[in-house]
């Protein structure tokens, strides 16, 4: 077998290993990590509930940011408290997970799960004073969740590829209620029906916004 053919075969073997290692969305581990992500960000980060955040971090927590550098647990909490959460009445930053991007991989030791890697994309929304909340950025992330005394703790967080973003992709909006609700507010649209057509057939429909409004206010956006 030629060397090039051997390399291609090795690549596909590694690819299939990664695919099989990834936890399915129906897997209890997947659901657990998504739940922990929601608790940490939706309940903690997005509401400046620093106590909740701190309780979910491992004592050895390390944070790596491609713009802000490295922080240990103590510095991360102090900077978060004195920075983004210094005045939540006048400025708020909200992180929203792009559900479709999430990948979770179990880590085993002696046949038992001891940790999990979570990869994905997240969006950031900014609210200044009484102004409407708006999408301002996007980034990728990798989290290492580890079991400590039978509790899941966030051990390492890498946030990278940060870049400005003002519009939300149609696929992201369809699968992310929060992203869609923010888009509706930005464009002063009370209600929106979003459908996807594949092969000439309507495959999926979601309705966002105030569904109690009269039908005349419903605007349909069909993605071909």
mmCIF file with all atom_site columns, C-alpha atoms in Angstrom:
data_model
loop_
_atom_site.group_PDB
_atom_site.id
_atom_site.type_symbol
_atom_site.label_atom_id
_atom_site.label_alt_id
_atom_site.label_comp_id
_atom_site.label_asym_id
_atom_site.label_entity_id
_atom_site.label_seq_id
_atom_site.pdbx_PDB_ins_code
_atom_site.Cartn_x
_atom_site.Cartn_y
_atom_site.Cartn_z
_atom_site.occupancy
_atom_site.B_iso_or_equiv
_atom_site.pdbx_formal_charge
_atom_site.auth_seq_id
_atom_site.auth_comp_id
_atom_site.auth_asym_id
_atom_site.auth_atom_id
_atom_site.pdbx_PDB_model_num
ATOM 1   C CA . UNK A 1 1   ? 0.000   0.000  0.000  1.00 0.00 ? 1   UNK A CA 1
ATOM 2   C CA . UNK A 1 2   ? 1.341   3.399  -0.978 1.00 0.00 ? 2   UNK A CA 1
ATOM 3   C CA . UNK A 1 3   ? 2.222   5.863  1.771  1.00 0.00 ? 3   UNK A CA 1
ATOM 4   C CA . UNK A 1 4   ? -0.477  8.328  0.623  1.00 0.00 ? 4   UNK A CA 1
ATOM 5   C CA . UNK A 1 5   ? -3.134  5.601  0.768  1.00 0.00 ? 5   UNK A CA 1
ATOM 6   C CA . UNK A 1 6   ? -1.952  4.617  4.264  1.00 0.00 ? 6   UNK A CA 1
ATOM 7   C CA . UNK A 1 7   ? -2.265  8.215  5.459  1.00 0.00 ? 7   UNK A CA 1
ATOM 8   C CA . UNK A 1 8   ? -5.791  8.500  4.030  1.00 0.00 ? 8   UNK A CA 1
ATOM 9   C CA . UNK A 1 9   ? -6.790  5.243  5.705  1.00 0.00 ? 9   UNK A CA 1
ATOM 10  C CA . UNK A 1 10  ? -5.331  6.417  9.021  1.00 0.00 ? 10  UNK A CA 1
ATOM 11  C CA . UNK A 1 11  ? -7.237  9.701  8.710  1.00 0.00 ? 11  UNK A CA 1
ATOM 12  C CA . UNK A 1 12  ? -10.567 7.922  8.220  1.00 0.00 ? 12  UNK A CA 1
ATOM 13  C CA . UNK A 1 13  ? -9.868  5.568  11.130 1.00 0.00 ? 13  UNK A CA 1
ATOM 14  C CA . UNK A 1 14  ? -9.193  8.556  13.397 1.00 0.00 ? 14  UNK A CA 1
ATOM 15  C CA . UNK A 1 15  ? -12.285 10.351 12.074 1.00 0.00 ? 15  UNK A CA 1
ATOM 16  C CA . UNK A 1 16  ? -14.537 7.378  12.779 1.00 0.00 ? 16  UNK A CA 1
ATOM 17  C CA . UNK A 1 17  ? -13.028 7.079  16.277 1.00 0.00 ? 17  UNK A CA 1
ATOM 18  C CA . UNK A 1 18  ? -13.900 10.720 17.006 1.00 0.00 ? 18  UNK A CA 1
ATOM 19  C CA . UNK A 1 19  ? -17.436 10.342 15.625 1.00 0.00 ? 19  UNK A CA 1
ATOM 20  C CA . UNK A 1 20  ? -18.128 7.280  17.753 1.00 0.00 ? 20  UNK A CA 1
ATOM 21  C CA . UNK A 1 21  ? -16.611 8.939  20.830 1.00 0.00 ? 21  UNK A CA 1
ATOM 22  C CA . UNK A 1 22  ? -18.962 11.921 20.664 1.00 0.00 ? 22  UNK A CA 1
ATOM 23  C CA . UNK A 1 23  ? -21.960 11.685 22.986 1.00 0.00 ? 23  UNK A CA 1
ATOM 24  C CA . UNK A 1 24  ? -25.359 11.693 21.290 1.00 0.00 ? 24  UNK A CA 1
ATOM 25  C CA . UNK A 1 25  ? -27.970 14.284 22.262 1.00 0.00 ? 25  UNK A CA 1
ATOM 26  C CA . UNK A 1 26  ? -30.028 11.507 23.854 1.00 0.00 ? 26  UNK A CA 1
ATOM 27  C CA . UNK A 1 27  ? -27.091 10.395 26.001 1.00 0.00 ? 27  UNK A CA 1
ATOM 28  C CA . UNK A 1 28  ? -27.461 11.170 29.750 1.00 0.00 ? 28  UNK A CA 1
ATOM 29  C CA . UNK A 1 29  ? -23.957 12.693 29.728 1.00 0.00 ? 29  UNK A CA 1
ATOM 30  C CA . UNK A 1 30  ? -24.903 15.099 26.922 1.00 0.00 ? 30  UNK A CA 1
ATOM 31  C CA . UNK A 1 31  ? -28.018 16.209 28.814 1.00 0.00 ? 31  UNK A CA 1
ATOM 32  C CA . UNK A 1 32  ? -26.047 16.603 32.048 1.00 0.00 ? 32  UNK A CA 1
ATOM 33  C CA . UNK A 1 33  ? -23.345 18.800 30.518 1.00 0.00 ? 33  UNK A CA 1
ATOM 34  C CA . UNK A 1 34  ? -25.912 20.944 28.676 1.00 0.00 ? 34  UNK A CA 1
ATOM 35  C CA . UNK A 1 35  ? -27.740 21.376 31.986 1.00 0.00 ? 35  UNK A CA 1
ATOM 36  C CA . UNK A 1 36  ? -24.517 22.440 33.720 1.00 0.00 ? 36  UNK A CA 1
ATOM 37  C CA . UNK A 1 37  ? -23.753 24.857 30.894 1.00 0.00 ? 37  UNK A CA 1
ATOM 38  C CA . UNK A 1 38  ? -27.203 26.415 31.317 1.00 0.00 ? 38  UNK A CA 1
ATOM 39  C CA . UNK A 1 39  ? -26.815 26.720 35.084 1.00 0.00 ? 39  UNK A CA 1
ATOM 40  C CA . UNK A 1 40  ? -23.404 28.328 34.806 1.00 0.00 ? 40  UNK A CA 1
ATOM 41  C CA . UNK A 1 41  ? -24.270 30.830 32.088 1.00 0.00 ? 41  UNK A CA 1
ATOM 42  C CA . UNK A 1 42  ? -28.045 31.392 32.115 1.00 0.00 ? 42  UNK A CA 1
ATOM 43  C CA . UNK A 1 43  ? -28.356 31.332 35.904 1.00 0.00 ? 43  UNK A CA 1
ATOM 44  C CA . UNK A 1 44  ? -24.898 32.641 36.793 1.00 0.00 ? 44  UNK A CA 1
ATOM 45  C CA . UNK A 1 45  ? -23.006 34.557 34.099 1.00 0.00 ? 45  UNK A CA 1
ATOM 46  C CA . UNK A 1 46  ? -25.985 36.242 32.430 1.00 0.00 ? 46  UNK A CA 1
ATOM 47  C CA . UNK A 1 47  ? -27.524 37.435 35.699 1.00 0.00 ? 47  UNK A CA 1
ATOM 48  C CA . UNK A 1 48  ? -24.283 38.284 37.553 1.00 0.00 ? 48  UNK A CA 1
ATOM 49  C CA . UNK A 1 49  ? -25.006 35.571 40.113 1.00 0.00 ? 49  UNK A CA 1
ATOM 50  C CA . UNK A 1 50  ? -21.363 35.290 41.089 1.00 0.00 ? 50  UNK A CA 1
ATOM 51  C CA . UNK A 1 51  ? -22.057 32.868 43.935 1.00 0.00 ? 51  UNK A CA 1
ATOM 52  C CA . UNK A 1 52  ? -23.627 30.368 41.537 1.00 0.00 ? 52  UNK A CA 1
ATOM 53  C CA . UNK A 1 53  ? -20.724 30.676 39.112 1.00 0.00 ? 53  UNK A CA 1
ATOM 54  C CA . UNK A 1 54  ? -18.090 30.283 41.801 1.00 0.00 ? 54  UNK A CA 1
ATOM 55  C CA . UNK A 1 55  ? -19.794 27.176 43.211 1.00 0.00 ? 55  UNK A CA 1
ATOM 56  C CA . UNK A 1 56  ? -19.561 25.482 39.809 1.00 0.00 ? 56  UNK A CA 1
ATOM 57  C CA . UNK A 1 57  ? -15.861 26.171 39.272 1.00 0.00 ? 57  UNK A CA 1
ATOM 58  C CA . UNK A 1 58  ? -13.158 23.747 40.309 1.00 0.00 ? 58  UNK A CA 1
ATOM 59  C CA . UNK A 1 59  ? -10.609 25.158 42.757 1.00 0.00 ? 59  UNK A CA 1
ATOM 60  C CA . UNK A 1 60  ? -8.024  24.606 40.038 1.00 0.00 ? 60  UNK A CA 1
ATOM 61  C CA . UNK A 1 61  ? -10.092 26.415 37.390 1.00 0.00 ? 61  UNK A CA 1
ATOM 62  C CA . UNK A 1 62  ? -8.140  27.994 34.513 1.00 0.00 ? 62  UNK A CA 1
ATOM 63  C CA . UNK A 1 63  ? -9.529  30.395 31.927 1.00 0.00 ? 63  UNK A CA 1
ATOM 64  C CA . UNK A 1 64  ? -7.841  31.114 28.586 1.00 0.00 ? 64  UNK A CA 1
ATOM 65  C CA . UNK A 1 65  ? -9.117  33.956 26.387 1.00 0.00 ? 65  UNK A CA 1
ATOM 66  C CA . UNK A 1 66  ? -7.653  34.850 23.000 1.00 0.00 ? 66  UNK A CA 1
ATOM 67  C CA . UNK A 1 67  ? -7.992  38.580 23.780 1.00 0.00 ? 67  UNK A CA 1
ATOM 68  C CA . UNK A 1 68  ? -7.752  38.796 27.557 1.00 0.00 ? 68  UNK A CA 1
ATOM 69  C CA . UNK A 1 69  ? -5.121  36.164 28.376 1.00 0.00 ? 69  UNK A CA 1
ATOM 70  C CA . UNK A 1 70  ? -4.980  33.669 31.243 1.00 0.00 ? 70  UNK A CA 1
ATOM 71  C CA . UNK A 1 71  ? -6.809  33.814 34.583 1.00 0.00 ? 71  UNK A CA 1
ATOM 72  C CA . UNK A 1 72  ? -7.039  31.445 37.520 1.00 0.00 ? 72  UNK A CA 1
ATOM 73  C CA . UNK A 1 73  ? -10.255 31.061 39.519 1.00 0.00 ? 73  UNK A CA 1
ATOM 74  C CA . UNK A 1 74  ? -9.587  33.919 41.941 1.00 0.00 ? 74  UNK A CA 1
ATOM 75  C CA . UNK A 1 75  ? -8.678  36.436 39.238 1.00 0.00 ? 75  UNK A CA 1
ATOM 76  C CA . UNK A 1 76  ? -11.534 35.309 36.996 1.00 0.00 ? 76  UNK A CA 1
ATOM 77  C CA . UNK A 1 77  ? -14.137 35.941 39.727 1.00 0.00 ? 77  UNK A CA 1
ATOM 78  C CA . UNK A 1 78  ? -12.623 39.285 40.769 1.00 0.00 ? 78  UNK A CA 1
ATOM 79  C CA . UNK A 1 79  ? -12.401 40.558 37.190 1.00 0.00 ? 79  UNK A CA 1
ATOM 80  C CA . UNK A 1 80  ? -15.926 39.397 36.408 1.00 0.00 ? 80  UNK A CA 1
ATOM 81  C CA . UNK A 1 81  ? -17.313 41.105 39.500 1.00 0.00 ? 81  UNK A CA 1
ATOM 82  C CA . UNK A 1 82  ? -15.447 44.367 38.899 1.00 0.00 ? 82  UNK A CA 1
ATOM 83  C CA . UNK A 1 83  ? -15.823 44.311 35.131 1.00 0.00 ? 83  UNK A CA 1
ATOM 84  C CA . UNK A 1 84  ? -18.911 42.948 33.383 1.00 0.00 ? 84  UNK A CA 1
ATOM 85  C CA . UNK A 1 85  ? -20.934 42.913 36.595 1.00 0.00 ? 85  UNK A CA 1
ATOM 86  C CA . UNK A 1 86  ? -19.763 46.230 38.016 1.00 0.00 ? 86  UNK A CA 1
ATOM 87  C CA . UNK A 1 87  ? -22.977 47.985 37.031 1.00 0.00 ? 87  UNK A CA 1
ATOM 88  C CA . UNK A 1 88  ? -25.602 45.567 35.607 1.00 0.00 ? 88  UNK A CA 1
ATOM 89  C CA . UNK A 1 89  ? -28.198 48.375 35.655 1.00 0.00 ? 89  UNK A CA 1
ATOM 90  C CA . UNK A 1 90  ? -26.291 50.281 32.966 1.00 0.00 ? 90  UNK A CA 1
ATOM 91  C CA . UNK A 1 91  ? -24.501 47.485 31.091 1.00 0.00 ? 91  UNK A CA 1
ATOM 92  C CA . UNK A 1 92  ? -25.133 43.762 30.642 1.00 0.00 ? 92  UNK A CA 1
ATOM 93  C CA . UNK A 1 93  ? -23.453 41.132 28.492 1.00 0.00 ? 93  UNK A CA 1
ATOM 94  C CA . UNK A 1 94  ? -25.313 37.905 27.835 1.00 0.00 ? 94  UNK A CA 1
ATOM 95  C CA . UNK A 1 95  ? -23.850 34.682 26.496 1.00 0.00 ? 95  UNK A CA 1
ATOM 96  C CA . UNK A 1 96  ? -26.086 32.377 24.446 1.00 0.00 ? 96  UNK A CA 1
ATOM 97  C CA . UNK A 1 97  ? -25.065 28.848 23.489 1.00 0.00 ? 97  UNK A CA 1
ATOM 98  C CA . UNK A 1 98  ? -25.523 27.874 19.837 1.00 0.00 ? 98  UNK A CA 1
ATOM 99  C CA . UNK A 1 99  ? -27.186 24.539 20.529 1.00 0.00 ? 99  UNK A CA 1
ATOM 100 C CA . UNK A 1 100 ? -26.539 23.039 17.106 1.00 0.00 ? 100 UNK A CA 1
ATOM 101 C CA . UNK A 1 101 ? -22.777 23.575 17.492 1.00 0.00 ? 101 UNK A CA 1
ATOM 102 C CA . UNK A 1 102 ? -22.384 21.646 20.734 1.00 0.00 ? 102 UNK A CA 1
ATOM 103 C CA . UNK A 1 103 ? -20.183 18.551 20.814 1.00 0.00 ? 103 UNK A CA 1
ATOM 104 C CA . UNK A 1 104 ? -19.559 16.568 23.988 1.00 0.00 ? 104 UNK A CA 1
ATOM 105 C CA . UNK A 1 105 ? -16.917 13.880 24.417 1.00 0.00 ? 105 UNK A CA 1
ATOM 106 C CA . UNK A 1 106 ? -16.672 11.589 27.466 1.00 0.00 ? 106 UNK A CA 1
ATOM 107 C CA . UNK A 1 107 ? -13.298 11.033 29.150 1.00 0.00 ? 107 UNK A CA 1
ATOM 108 C CA . UNK A 1 108 ? -12.702 7.630  30.708 1.00 0.00 ? 108 UNK A CA 1
ATOM 109 C CA . UNK A 1 109 ? -10.370 6.234  33.351 1.00 0.00 ? 109 UNK A CA 1
ATOM 110 C CA . UNK A 1 110 ? -10.487 2.521  34.096 1.00 0.00 ? 110 UNK A CA 1
ATOM 111 C CA . UNK A 1 111 ? -13.788 2.271  32.258 1.00 0.00 ? 111 UNK A CA 1
ATOM 112 C CA . UNK A 1 112 ? -15.509 5.056  34.195 1.00 0.00 ? 112 UNK A CA 1
ATOM 113 C CA . UNK A 1 113 ? -16.297 8.603  33.094 1.00 0.00 ? 113 UNK A CA 1
ATOM 114 C CA . UNK A 1 114 ? -14.258 11.118 35.081 1.00 0.00 ? 114 UNK A CA 1
ATOM 115 C CA . UNK A 1 115 ? -14.569 14.173 32.804 1.00 0.00 ? 115 UNK A CA 1
ATOM 116 C CA . UNK A 1 116 ? -16.147 15.513 29.626 1.00 0.00 ? 116 UNK A CA 1
ATOM 117 C CA . UNK A 1 117 ? -15.025 17.905 26.898 1.00 0.00 ? 117 UNK A CA 1
ATOM 118 C CA . UNK A 1 118 ? -17.579 20.359 25.546 1.00 0.00 ? 118 UNK A CA 1
ATOM 119 C CA . UNK A 1 119 ? -16.911 22.133 22.248 1.00 0.00 ? 119 UNK A CA 1
ATOM 120 C CA . UNK A 1 120 ? -19.182 24.675 20.600 1.00 0.00 ? 120 UNK A CA 1
ATOM 121 C CA . UNK A 1 121 ? -19.975 28.211 19.527 1.00 0.00 ? 121 UNK A CA 1
ATOM 122 C CA . UNK A 1 122 ? -21.520 30.972 21.591 1.00 0.00 ? 122 UNK A CA 1
ATOM 123 C CA . UNK A 1 123 ? -23.062 34.353 20.846 1.00 0.00 ? 123 UNK A CA 1
ATOM 124 C CA . UNK A 1 124 ? -22.806 37.513 22.942 1.00 0.00 ? 124 UNK A CA 1
ATOM 125 C CA . UNK A 1 125 ? -25.563 40.091 23.352 1.00 0.00 ? 125 UNK A CA 1
ATOM 126 C CA . UNK A 1 126 ? -25.055 43.554 24.774 1.00 0.00 ? 126 UNK A CA 1
ATOM 127 C CA . UNK A 1 127 ? -27.574 45.744 26.588 1.00 0.00 ? 127 UNK A CA 1
ATOM 128 C CA . UNK A 1 128 ? -26.711 49.327 27.438 1.00 0.00 ? 128 UNK A CA 1
ATOM 129 C CA . UNK A 1 129 ? -29.121 51.127 29.756 1.00 0.00 ? 129 UNK A CA 1
ATOM 130 C CA . UNK A 1 130 ? -32.649 51.167 28.349 1.00 0.00 ? 130 UNK A CA 1
ATOM 131 C CA . UNK A 1 131 ? -31.527 50.372 24.830 1.00 0.00 ? 131 UNK A CA 1
ATOM 132 C CA . UNK A 1 132 ? -32.688 47.191 23.146 1.00 0.00 ? 132 UNK A CA 1
ATOM 133 C CA . UNK A 1 133 ? -30.445 44.177 23.532 1.00 0.00 ? 133 UNK A CA 1
ATOM 134 C CA . UNK A 1 134 ? -28.355 43.496 20.432 1.00 0.00 ? 134 UNK A CA 1
ATOM 135 C CA . UNK A 1 135 ? -26.021 40.849 19.095 1.00 0.00 ? 135 UNK A CA 1
ATOM 136 C CA . UNK A 1 136 ? -22.404 42.037 19.186 1.00 0.00 ? 136 UNK A CA 1
ATOM 137 C CA . UNK A 1 137 ? -20.088 39.046 18.970 1.00 0.00 ? 137 UNK A CA 1
ATOM 138 C CA . UNK A 1 138 ? -19.429 35.383 18.386 1.00 0.00 ? 138 UNK A CA 1
ATOM 139 C CA . UNK A 1 139 ? -16.706 32.955 19.467 1.00 0.00 ? 139 UNK A CA 1
ATOM 140 C CA . UNK A 1 140 ? -15.784 29.311 19.814 1.00 0.00 ? 140 UNK A CA 1
ATOM 141 C CA . UNK A 1 141 ? -15.142 27.584 23.129 1.00 0.00 ? 141 UNK A CA 1
ATOM 142 C CA . UNK A 1 142 ? -13.827 24.402 24.691 1.00 0.00 ? 142 UNK A CA 1
ATOM 143 C CA . UNK A 1 143 ? -14.735 23.439 28.257 1.00 0.00 ? 143 UNK A CA 1
ATOM 144 C CA . UNK A 1 144 ? -13.328 20.663 30.401 1.00 0.00 ? 144 UNK A CA 1
ATOM 145 C CA . UNK A 1 145 ? -15.890 19.480 32.944 1.00 0.00 ? 145 UNK A CA 1
ATOM 146 C CA . UNK A 1 146 ? -14.593 17.176 35.647 1.00 0.00 ? 146 UNK A CA 1
ATOM 147 C CA . UNK A 1 147 ? -16.237 15.100 38.361 1.00 0.00 ? 147 UNK A CA 1
ATOM 148 C CA . UNK A 1 148 ? -15.113 16.151 41.839 1.00 0.00 ? 148 UNK A CA 1
ATOM 149 C CA . UNK A 1 149 ? -16.709 14.294 44.744 1.00 0.00 ? 149 UNK A CA 1
ATOM 150 C CA . UNK A 1 150 ? -19.505 13.167 42.394 1.00 0.00 ? 150 UNK A CA 1
ATOM 151 C CA . UNK A 1 151 ? -20.237 16.769 41.305 1.00 0.00 ? 151 UNK A CA 1
ATOM 152 C CA . UNK A 1 152 ? -19.527 18.252 37.896 1.00 0.00 ? 152 UNK A CA 1
ATOM 153 C CA . UNK A 1 153 ? -17.170 21.230 38.034 1.00 0.00 ? 153 UNK A CA 1
ATOM 154 C CA . UNK A 1 154 ? -15.780 23.427 35.266 1.00 0.00 ? 154 UNK A CA 1
ATOM 155 C CA . UNK A 1 155 ? -12.023 22.821 35.320 1.00 0.00 ? 155 UNK A CA 1
ATOM 156 C CA . UNK A 1 156 ? -10.783 24.575 32.162 1.00 0.00 ? 156 UNK A CA 1
ATOM 157 C CA . UNK A 1 157 ? -12.360 27.080 29.800 1.00 0.00 ? 157 UNK A CA 1
ATOM 158 C CA . UNK A 1 158 ? -10.922 28.200 26.478 1.00 0.00 ? 158 UNK A CA 1
ATOM 159 C CA . UNK A 1 159 ? -12.744 30.982 24.616 1.00 0.00 ? 159 UNK A CA 1
ATOM 160 C CA . UNK A 1 160 ? -11.280 31.880 21.228 1.00 0.00 ? 160 UNK A CA 1
ATOM 161 C CA . UNK A 1 161 ? -11.915 33.113 17.681 1.00 0.00 ? 161 UNK A CA 1
ATOM 162 C CA . UNK A 1 162 ? -13.782 36.135 19.040 1.00 0.00 ? 162 UNK A CA 1
ATOM 163 C CA . UNK A 1 163 ? -15.122 38.399 16.322 1.00 0.00 ? 163 UNK A CA 1
ATOM 164 C CA . UNK A 1 164 ? -17.875 40.999 15.895 1.00 0.00 ? 164 UNK A CA 1
ATOM 165 C CA . UNK A 1 165 ? -21.271 39.805 14.740 1.00 0.00 ? 165 UNK A CA 1
ATOM 166 C CA . UNK A 1 166 ? -24.373 41.885 14.107 1.00 0.00 ? 166 UNK A CA 1
ATOM 167 C CA . UNK A 1 167 ? -26.661 39.415 12.349 1.00 0.00 ? 167 UNK A CA 1
ATOM 168 C CA . UNK A 1 168 ? -27.774 35.912 13.220 1.00 0.00 ? 168 UNK A CA 1
ATOM 169 C CA . UNK A 1 169 ? -27.547 33.077 10.687 1.00 0.00 ? 169 UNK A CA 1
ATOM 170 C CA . UNK A 1 170 ? -30.908 31.571 9.729  1.00 0.00 ? 170 UNK A CA 1
ATOM 171 C CA . UNK A 1 171 ? -29.961 28.091 10.978 1.00 0.00 ? 171 UNK A CA 1
ATOM 172 C CA . UNK A 1 172 ? -28.804 29.503 14.314 1.00 0.00 ? 172 UNK A CA 1
ATOM 173 C CA . UNK A 1 173 ? -31.981 31.552 14.721 1.00 0.00 ? 173 UNK A CA 1
ATOM 174 C CA . UNK A 1 174 ? -34.206 28.590 13.919 1.00 0.00 ? 174 UNK A CA 1
ATOM 175 C CA . UNK A 1 175 ? -32.691 26.379 16.595 1.00 0.00 ? 175 UNK A CA 1
ATOM 176 C CA . UNK A 1 176 ? -32.098 29.075 19.202 1.00 0.00 ? 176 UNK A CA 1
ATOM 177 C CA . UNK A 1 177 ? -35.191 30.674 20.736 1.00 0.00 ? 177 UNK A CA 1
ATOM 178 C CA . UNK A 1 178 ? -33.195 33.386 22.499 1.00 0.00 ? 178 UNK A CA 1
ATOM 179 C CA . UNK A 1 179 ? -31.400 34.436 19.333 1.00 0.00 ? 179 UNK A CA 1
ATOM 180 C CA . UNK A 1 180 ? -34.706 34.664 17.496 1.00 0.00 ? 180 UNK A CA 1
ATOM 181 C CA . UNK A 1 181 ? -36.433 36.639 20.267 1.00 0.00 ? 181 UNK A CA 1
ATOM 182 C CA . UNK A 1 182 ? -33.581 39.157 20.225 1.00 0.00 ? 182 UNK A CA 1
ATOM 183 C CA . UNK A 1 183 ? -33.786 39.465 16.442 1.00 0.00 ? 183 UNK A CA 1
ATOM 184 C CA . UNK A 1 184 ? -37.530 40.140 16.640 1.00 0.00 ? 184 UNK A CA 1
ATOM 185 C CA . UNK A 1 185 ? -36.980 42.928 19.165 1.00 0.00 ? 185 UNK A CA 1
ATOM 186 C CA . UNK A 1 186 ? -34.212 44.512 17.084 1.00 0.00 ? 186 UNK A CA 1
ATOM 187 C CA . UNK A 1 187 ? -36.479 44.613 14.030 1.00 0.00 ? 187 UNK A CA 1
ATOM 188 C CA . UNK A 1 188 ? -39.741 45.483 15.832 1.00 0.00 ? 188 UNK A CA 1
ATOM 189 C CA . UNK A 1 189 ? -41.499 42.330 14.615 1.00 0.00 ? 189 UNK A CA 1
ATOM 190 C CA . UNK A 1 190 ? -44.128 41.005 17.089 1.00 0.00 ? 190 UNK A CA 1
ATOM 191 C CA . UNK A 1 191 ? -44.468 37.480 15.685 1.00 0.00 ? 191 UNK A CA 1
ATOM 192 C CA . UNK A 1 192 ? -42.608 35.385 13.135 1.00 0.00 ? 192 UNK A CA 1
ATOM 193 C CA . UNK A 1 193 ? -43.297 31.989 11.615 1.00 0.00 ? 193 UNK A CA 1
ATOM 194 C CA . UNK A 1 194 ? -40.173 30.312 10.239 1.00 0.00 ? 194 UNK A CA 1
ATOM 195 C CA . UNK A 1 195 ? -40.343 27.255 8.011  1.00 0.00 ? 195 UNK A CA 1
ATOM 196 C CA . UNK A 1 196 ? -37.760 25.101 6.232  1.00 0.00 ? 196 UNK A CA 1
ATOM 197 C CA . UNK A 1 197 ? -38.585 23.468 2.891  1.00 0.00 ? 197 UNK A CA 1
ATOM 198 C CA . UNK A 1 198 ? -36.452 20.585 1.626  1.00 0.00 ? 198 UNK A CA 1
ATOM 199 C CA . UNK A 1 199 ? -37.201 18.589 -1.487 1.00 0.00 ? 199 UNK A CA 1
ATOM 200 C CA . UNK A 1 200 ? -40.375 20.575 -2.065 1.00 0.00 ? 200 UNK A CA 1
ATOM 201 C CA . UNK A 1 201 ? -41.823 19.602 1.313  1.00 0.00 ? 201 UNK A CA 1
ATOM 202 C CA . UNK A 1 202 ? -42.213 21.617 4.494  1.00 0.00 ? 202 UNK A CA 1
ATOM 203 C CA . UNK A 1 203 ? -39.942 19.871 7.001  1.00 0.00 ? 203 UNK A CA 1
ATOM 204 C CA . UNK A 1 204 ? -40.089 22.056 10.085 1.00 0.00 ? 204 UNK A CA 1
ATOM 205 C CA . UNK A 1 205 ? -41.975 25.092 11.381 1.00 0.00 ? 205 UNK A CA 1
ATOM 206 C CA . UNK A 1 206 ? -41.354 27.254 14.442 1.00 0.00 ? 206 UNK A CA 1
ATOM 207 C CA . UNK A 1 207 ? -43.351 30.271 15.599 1.00 0.00 ? 207 UNK A CA 1
ATOM 208 C CA . UNK A 1 208 ? -41.573 32.924 17.673 1.00 0.00 ? 208 UNK A CA 1
ATOM 209 C CA . UNK A 1 209 ? -42.708 36.033 19.506 1.00 0.00 ? 209 UNK A CA 1
ATOM 210 C CA . UNK A 1 210 ? -46.163 36.916 20.779 1.00 0.00 ? 210 UNK A CA 1
ATOM 211 C CA . UNK A 1 211 ? -48.393 34.136 19.434 1.00 0.00 ? 211 UNK A CA 1
ATOM 212 C CA . UNK A 1 212 ? -51.468 35.777 20.997 1.00 0.00 ? 212 UNK A CA 1
ATOM 213 C CA . UNK A 1 213 ? -51.416 38.609 18.468 1.00 0.00 ? 213 UNK A CA 1
ATOM 214 C CA . UNK A 1 214 ? -53.873 38.533 15.585 1.00 0.00 ? 214 UNK A CA 1
ATOM 215 C CA . UNK A 1 215 ? -52.911 36.356 12.647 1.00 0.00 ? 215 UNK A CA 1
ATOM 216 C CA . UNK A 1 216 ? -52.462 39.451 10.453 1.00 0.00 ? 216 UNK A CA 1
ATOM 217 C CA . UNK A 1 217 ? -49.319 40.330 12.414 1.00 0.00 ? 217 UNK A CA 1
ATOM 218 C CA . UNK A 1 218 ? -47.692 37.004 11.588 1.00 0.00 ? 218 UNK A CA 1
ATOM 219 C CA . UNK A 1 219 ? -44.981 37.258 8.957  1.00 0.00 ? 219 UNK A CA 1
ATOM 220 C CA . UNK A 1 220 ? -43.791 34.070 7.323  1.00 0.00 ? 220 UNK A CA 1
ATOM 221 C CA . UNK A 1 221 ? -40.189 33.618 6.261  1.00 0.00 ? 221 UNK A CA 1
ATOM 222 C CA . UNK A 1 222 ? -39.613 30.480 4.182  1.00 0.00 ? 222 UNK A CA 1
ATOM 223 C CA . UNK A 1 223 ? -36.088 29.208 3.660  1.00 0.00 ? 223 UNK A CA 1
ATOM 224 C CA . UNK A 1 224 ? -35.620 27.365 0.400  1.00 0.00 ? 224 UNK A CA 1
#
